[in-house]
PDB file of C-alpha atoms in Angstrom:
ATOM      1  CA  MET A  56      -3.558 174.553  26.299  1.00  0.00           C
ATOM      2  CA  PRO A  57      -0.570 171.603  27.513  1.00  0.00           C
ATOM      3  CA  HIS A  58       3.167 172.489  27.544  1.00  0.00           C
ATOM      4  CA  TRP A  59       5.766 170.045  26.732  1.00  0.00           C
ATOM      5  CA  LEU A  60       8.822 170.050  28.681  1.00  0.00           C
ATOM      6  CA  VAL A  61      12.052 169.537  26.856  1.00  0.00           C
ATOM      7  CA  ILE A  62      15.790 168.503  28.797  1.00  0.00           C
ATOM      8  CA  ASP A  63      19.338 168.559  28.007  1.00  0.00           C
ATOM      9  CA  LEU A  64      21.883 167.367  29.994  1.00  0.00           C
ATOM     10  CA  GLU A  65      25.241 168.155  28.976  1.00  0.00           C
ATOM     11  CA  ALA A  66      27.739 165.785  31.842  1.00  0.00           C
ATOM     12  CA  THR A  67      31.419 164.830  33.080  1.00  0.00           C
ATOM     13  CA  THR A  68      33.205 162.787  30.456  1.00  0.00           C
ATOM     14  CA  ASP A  69      36.600 161.924  28.671  1.00  0.00           C
ATOM     15  CA  ASP A  70      36.979 160.709  25.293  1.00  0.00           C
ATOM     16  CA  GLY A  71      35.791 157.720  24.518  1.00  0.00           C
ATOM     17  CA  GLY A  72      32.653 158.305  27.173  1.00  0.00           C
ATOM     18  CA  TRP A  73      32.055 157.029  30.434  1.00  0.00           C
ATOM     19  CA  PRO A  74      29.580 154.951  32.266  1.00  0.00           C
ATOM     20  CA  VAL A  75      26.357 156.999  32.806  1.00  0.00           C
ATOM     21  CA  THR A  76      26.997 156.006  36.704  1.00  0.00           C
ATOM     22  CA  GLU A  77      30.966 158.112  36.933  1.00  0.00           C
ATOM     23  CA  MET A  78      28.800 160.952  34.272  1.00  0.00           C
ATOM     24  CA  GLU A  79      27.485 164.099  36.842  1.00  0.00           C
ATOM     25  CA  ILE A  80      25.453 166.371  35.365  1.00  0.00           C
ATOM     26  CA  ILE A  81      27.301 170.087  34.152  1.00  0.00           C
ATOM     27  CA  GLU A  82      24.488 172.027  32.770  1.00  0.00           C
ATOM     28  CA  ILE A  83      21.236 171.118  32.132  1.00  0.00           C
ATOM     29  CA  GLY A  84      19.095 173.389  29.450  1.00  0.00           C
ATOM     30  CA  ALA A  85      15.044 172.770  29.219  1.00  0.00           C
ATOM     31  CA  THR A  86      12.277 174.947  26.922  1.00  0.00           C
ATOM     32  CA  LEU A  87       9.252 175.157  27.754  1.00  0.00           C
ATOM     33  CA  VAL A  88       6.883 174.628  24.410  1.00  0.00           C
ATOM     34  CA  ASN A  89       3.420 174.458  23.209  1.00  0.00           C
ATOM     35  CA  ARG A  90       3.334 171.385  21.222  1.00  0.00           C
ATOM     36  CA  GLN A  91       4.066 173.567  17.395  1.00  0.00           C
ATOM     37  CA  GLY A  92       6.874 173.537  19.390  1.00  0.00           C
ATOM     38  CA  ARG A  93       6.271 177.516  20.393  1.00  0.00           C
ATOM     39  CA  GLU A  94       8.957 178.630  23.437  1.00  0.00           C
ATOM     40  CA  LEU A  95       7.429 179.594  26.389  1.00  0.00           C
ATOM     41  CA  ASP A  96      10.170 179.160  28.570  1.00  0.00           C
ATOM     42  CA  TYR A  97      12.865 177.926  29.419  1.00  0.00           C
ATOM     43  CA  PHE A  98      16.100 177.042  32.039  1.00  0.00           C
ATOM     44  CA  GLN A  99      19.793 177.345  31.847  1.00  0.00           C
ATOM     45  CA  ARG A 100      22.508 176.696  34.460  1.00  0.00           C
ATOM     46  CA  PHE A 101      25.226 175.379  34.701  1.00  0.00           C
ATOM     47  CA  VAL A 102      26.286 172.706  37.643  1.00  0.00           C
ATOM     48  CA  ARG A 103      29.261 172.322  39.506  1.00  0.00           C
ATOM     49  CA  PRO A 104      30.253 168.584  40.006  1.00  0.00           C
ATOM     50  CA  LEU A 105      31.213 167.384  43.304  1.00  0.00           C
ATOM     51  CA  ARG A 106      33.156 163.301  42.270  1.00  0.00           C
ATOM     52  CA  ARG A 107      35.033 164.738  39.642  1.00  0.00           C
ATOM     53  CA  PRO A 108      35.653 168.537  39.624  1.00  0.00           C
ATOM     54  CA  LEU A 109      38.286 169.343  37.046  1.00  0.00           C
ATOM     55  CA  LEU A 110      36.493 169.027  33.684  1.00  0.00           C
ATOM     56  CA  THR A 111      38.691 166.934  30.880  1.00  0.00           C
ATOM     57  CA  PRO A 112      40.193 168.904  27.884  1.00  0.00           C
ATOM     58  CA  PHE A 113      38.461 166.021  26.435  1.00  0.00           C
ATOM     59  CA  CYS A 114      34.691 167.800  27.549  1.00  0.00           C
ATOM     60  CA  ARG A 115      35.775 170.888  27.694  1.00  0.00           C
ATOM     61  CA  GLU A 116      36.352 171.373  23.557  1.00  0.00           C
ATOM     62  CA  LEU A 117      33.346 169.233  23.669  1.00  0.00           C
ATOM     63  CA  THR A 118      30.638 171.347  25.167  1.00  0.00           C
ATOM     64  CA  HIS A 119      32.651 174.586  25.279  1.00  0.00           C
ATOM     65  CA  ILE A 120      31.608 174.852  28.890  1.00  0.00           C
ATOM     66  CA  THR A 121      34.655 176.125  30.566  1.00  0.00           C
ATOM     67  CA  GLN A 122      36.743 175.259  34.392  1.00  0.00           C
ATOM     68  CA  ALA A 123      35.500 178.573  35.202  1.00  0.00           C
ATOM     69  CA  ASN A 124      32.165 178.777  34.243  1.00  0.00           C
ATOM     70  CA  ILE A 125      31.448 175.749  36.004  1.00  0.00           C
ATOM     71  CA  ASP A 126      34.101 176.547  38.681  1.00  0.00           C
ATOM     72  CA  THR A 127      31.189 179.277  40.207  1.00  0.00           C
ATOM     73  CA  ALA A 128      27.969 177.279  39.542  1.00  0.00           C
ATOM     74  CA  GLN A 129      26.537 175.665  41.951  1.00  0.00           C
ATOM     75  CA  PRO A 130      26.052 171.883  42.665  1.00  0.00           C
ATOM     76  CA  LEU A 131      22.865 169.641  41.933  1.00  0.00           C
ATOM     77  CA  THR A 132      21.669 169.559  45.303  1.00  0.00           C
ATOM     78  CA  GLU A 133      21.055 174.226  45.077  1.00  0.00           C
ATOM     79  CA  VAL A 134      20.794 174.233  41.340  1.00  0.00           C
ATOM     80  CA  TRP A 135      17.916 171.156  41.426  1.00  0.00           C
ATOM     81  CA  PRO A 136      15.454 173.261  43.480  1.00  0.00           C
ATOM     82  CA  LEU A 137      15.640 176.000  41.278  1.00  0.00           C
ATOM     83  CA  PHE A 138      14.789 174.056  38.194  1.00  0.00           C
ATOM     84  CA  GLU A 139      11.537 172.740  40.480  1.00  0.00           C
ATOM     85  CA  ARG A 140      10.931 176.099  41.546  1.00  0.00           C
ATOM     86  CA  TRP A 141      10.924 177.505  37.465  1.00  0.00           C
ATOM     87  CA  LEU A 142       8.736 174.077  36.760  1.00  0.00           C
ATOM     88  CA  GLY A 143       6.422 174.541  39.269  1.00  0.00           C
ATOM     89  CA  GLN A 144       4.842 177.978  37.634  1.00  0.00           C
ATOM     90  CA  HIS A 145       4.271 175.710  34.731  1.00  0.00           C
ATOM     91  CA  GLN A 146       3.120 172.079  36.257  1.00  0.00           C
ATOM     92  CA  THR A 147      -0.740 172.066  35.787  1.00  0.00           C
ATOM     93  CA  ARG A 148      -0.355 172.031  32.066  1.00  0.00           C
ATOM     94  CA  LEU A 149       2.243 170.310  31.763  1.00  0.00           C
ATOM     95  CA  GLU A 150       1.377 167.119  29.691  1.00  0.00           C
ATOM     96  CA  GLY A 151       5.212 165.220  29.494  1.00  0.00           C
ATOM     97  CA  TRP A 152       8.838 165.575  29.217  1.00  0.00           C
ATOM     98  CA  ALA A 153      11.218 164.696  26.275  1.00  0.00           C
ATOM     99  CA  SER A 154      14.804 164.085  25.280  1.00  0.00           C
ATOM    100  CA  TRP A 155      16.908 163.076  22.746  1.00  0.00           C
ATOM    101  CA  GLY A 156      17.534 159.622  23.534  1.00  0.00           C
ATOM    102  CA  ASP A 157      17.302 157.809  27.358  1.00  0.00           C
ATOM    103  CA  TYR A 158      20.064 159.174  28.023  1.00  0.00           C
ATOM    104  CA  ASP A 159      19.254 162.568  30.274  1.00  0.00           C
ATOM    105  CA  ARG A 160      17.098 160.308  31.774  1.00  0.00           C
ATOM    106  CA  LYS A 161      18.681 157.707  33.755  1.00  0.00           C
ATOM    107  CA  GLN A 162      21.020 160.119  34.265  1.00  0.00           C
ATOM    108  CA  LEU A 163      18.136 162.656  35.548  1.00  0.00           C
ATOM    109  CA  LEU A 164      17.096 159.443  38.135  1.00  0.00           C
ATOM    110  CA  GLN A 165      20.884 158.277  39.281  1.00  0.00           C
ATOM    111  CA  GLU A 166      20.977 162.239  40.457  1.00  0.00           C
ATOM    112  CA  TRP A 167      18.178 161.950  42.150  1.00  0.00           C
ATOM    113  CA  GLN A 168      18.198 159.011  44.023  1.00  0.00           C
ATOM    114  CA  ARG A 169      22.141 159.748  44.814  1.00  0.00           C
ATOM    115  CA  LEU A 170      21.432 162.991  45.881  1.00  0.00           C
ATOM    116  CA  GLN A 171      17.455 161.858  47.444  1.00  0.00           C
ATOM    117  CA  LEU A 172      16.316 164.836  45.045  1.00  0.00           C
ATOM    118  CA  ASP A 173      12.867 164.562  45.248  1.00  0.00           C
ATOM    119  CA  SER A 174      12.102 165.822  41.574  1.00  0.00           C
ATOM    120  CA  ALA A 175       8.085 166.746  39.723  1.00  0.00           C
ATOM    121  CA  LEU A 176       9.203 165.659  36.805  1.00  0.00           C
ATOM    122  CA  SER A 177       9.720 162.006  38.105  1.00  0.00           C
ATOM    123  CA  ARG A 178       5.411 161.837  38.224  1.00  0.00           C
ATOM    124  CA  VAL A 179       5.154 163.270  34.609  1.00  0.00           C
ATOM    125  CA  PRO A 180       5.417 160.799  31.483  1.00  0.00           C
ATOM    126  CA  HIS A 181       8.627 160.608  29.735  1.00  0.00           C
ATOM    127  CA  MET A 182       8.761 160.250  25.538  1.00  0.00           C
ATOM    128  CA  ASN A 183      12.780 159.297  24.562  1.00  0.00           C
ATOM    129  CA  LEU A 184      11.754 161.620  21.557  1.00  0.00           C
ATOM    130  CA  LYS A 185      14.812 160.183  19.521  1.00  0.00           C
ATOM    131  CA  GLN A 186      12.767 156.536  19.208  1.00  0.00           C
ATOM    132  CA  ARG A 187       9.613 158.092  18.735  1.00  0.00           C
ATOM    133  CA  PHE A 188      10.811 160.093  15.520  1.00  0.00           C
ATOM    134  CA  ALA A 189      12.269 156.755  13.772  1.00  0.00           C
ATOM    135  CA  LYS A 190       9.320 155.230  14.776  1.00  0.00           C
ATOM    136  CA  ALA A 191       7.377 157.780  13.154  1.00  0.00           C
ATOM    137  CA  ARG A 192       9.650 158.234  10.142  1.00  0.00           C
ATOM    138  CA  ARG A 193       9.650 154.552   9.403  1.00  0.00           C
ATOM    139  CA  LEU A 194      14.105 153.990  10.225  1.00  0.00           C
ATOM    140  CA  GLU A 195      15.857 151.451  10.160  1.00  0.00           C
ATOM    141  CA  ARG A 196      17.894 152.812  13.736  1.00  0.00           C
ATOM    142  CA  PRO A 197      17.497 156.830  15.515  1.00  0.00           C
ATOM    143  CA  LEU A 198      19.568 159.299  14.410  1.00  0.00           C
ATOM    144  CA  GLY A 199      21.488 161.673  15.969  1.00  0.00           C
ATOM    145  CA  LEU A 200      20.096 164.845  16.367  1.00  0.00           C
ATOM    146  CA  ASN A 201      22.024 166.587  13.562  1.00  0.00           C
ATOM    147  CA  GLY A 202      20.782 163.717  11.384  1.00  0.00           C
ATOM    148  CA  ALA A 203      17.204 164.033  12.079  1.00  0.00           C
ATOM    149  CA  LEU A 204      17.274 168.129  11.670  1.00  0.00           C
ATOM    150  CA  GLN A 205      18.111 168.105   8.184  1.00  0.00           C
ATOM    151  CA  LEU A 206      15.854 164.524   7.889  1.00  0.00           C
ATOM    152  CA  ALA A 207      13.269 166.806   8.759  1.00  0.00           C
ATOM    153  CA  GLY A 208      14.694 169.609   6.251  1.00  0.00           C
ATOM    154  CA  LEU A 209      15.639 171.971   9.313  1.00  0.00           C
ATOM    155  CA  GLN A 210      19.354 173.727  10.246  1.00  0.00           C
ATOM    156  CA  PHE A 211      20.675 172.642  13.652  1.00  0.00           C
ATOM    157  CA  THR A 212      20.588 176.276  15.336  1.00  0.00           C
ATOM    158  CA  GLY A 213      23.540 177.188  17.791  1.00  0.00           C
ATOM    159  CA  GLN A 214      25.954 175.987  19.342  1.00  0.00           C
ATOM    160  CA  GLN A 215      25.857 172.049  19.072  1.00  0.00           C
ATOM    161  CA  HIS A 216      26.506 170.020  22.717  1.00  0.00           C
ATOM    162  CA  ARG A 217      25.154 172.578  24.703  1.00  0.00           C
ATOM    163  CA  ALA A 218      22.757 171.873  27.020  1.00  0.00           C
ATOM    164  CA  LEU A 219      19.910 174.890  25.963  1.00  0.00           C
ATOM    165  CA  GLU A 220      20.299 174.738  22.106  1.00  0.00           C
ATOM    166  CA  ASP A 221      20.237 171.246  22.560  1.00  0.00           C
ATOM    167  CA  ALA A 222      16.945 170.889  24.095  1.00  0.00           C
ATOM    168  CA  ARG A 223      15.566 174.335  22.323  1.00  0.00           C
ATOM    169  CA  ASN A 224      17.032 171.801  18.843  1.00  0.00           C
ATOM    170  CA  THR A 225      15.268 168.864  19.709  1.00  0.00           C
ATOM    171  CA  ALA A 226      11.974 171.044  20.928  1.00  0.00           C
ATOM    172  CA  ARG A 227      11.841 171.844  17.445  1.00  0.00           C
ATOM    173  CA  LEU A 228      11.270 167.920  16.128  1.00  0.00           C
ATOM    174  CA  LEU A 229       8.367 167.785  18.458  1.00  0.00           C
ATOM    175  CA  PRO A 230       5.416 168.938  16.045  1.00  0.00           C
ATOM    176  CA  LEU A 231       6.814 166.438  13.870  1.00  0.00           C
ATOM    177  CA  VAL A 232       6.177 163.335  16.424  1.00  0.00           C
ATOM    178  CA  LEU A 233       3.833 164.738  18.869  1.00  0.00           C
ATOM    179  CA  PRO A 234      -0.176 162.840  17.791  1.00  0.00           C
TER     180      PRO A 234
END
């Protein structure tokens, strides 16, 4: 049975946002689901940013990630191989991976290049679920995750702007757009 991986990242930022080139991943959340959106496995880790190790007050408030969470975390160069090892056991059944919007894909590409990391995900098709959902619902423009869930008659569960919870909520919309 084919599986889908839904990934959400949290990253360093400040009020008003930063360009992707200035952001660093601080949390990875991934849920492996079947085509019906049922979770089969998951991965969650905090990541210590190296260029700007101190989280801004805005970032801490938005994500509910503490400075202590980050200070005790490993850098991406150590966390990513753990993710790849976890993903490896599911690789043969992986149909694709998805994220809400294109930010997560761009952030990963940038980090892989910057840190010279190889990823099996770079060889797996990516689906921008935000665009696909908007197209399926014939919306004039894409909605945020919470708005899309509400449109689908669902409530957000868990803490918003936490990687695993965002990934799990995104995965709930996957069955609504898969052919």
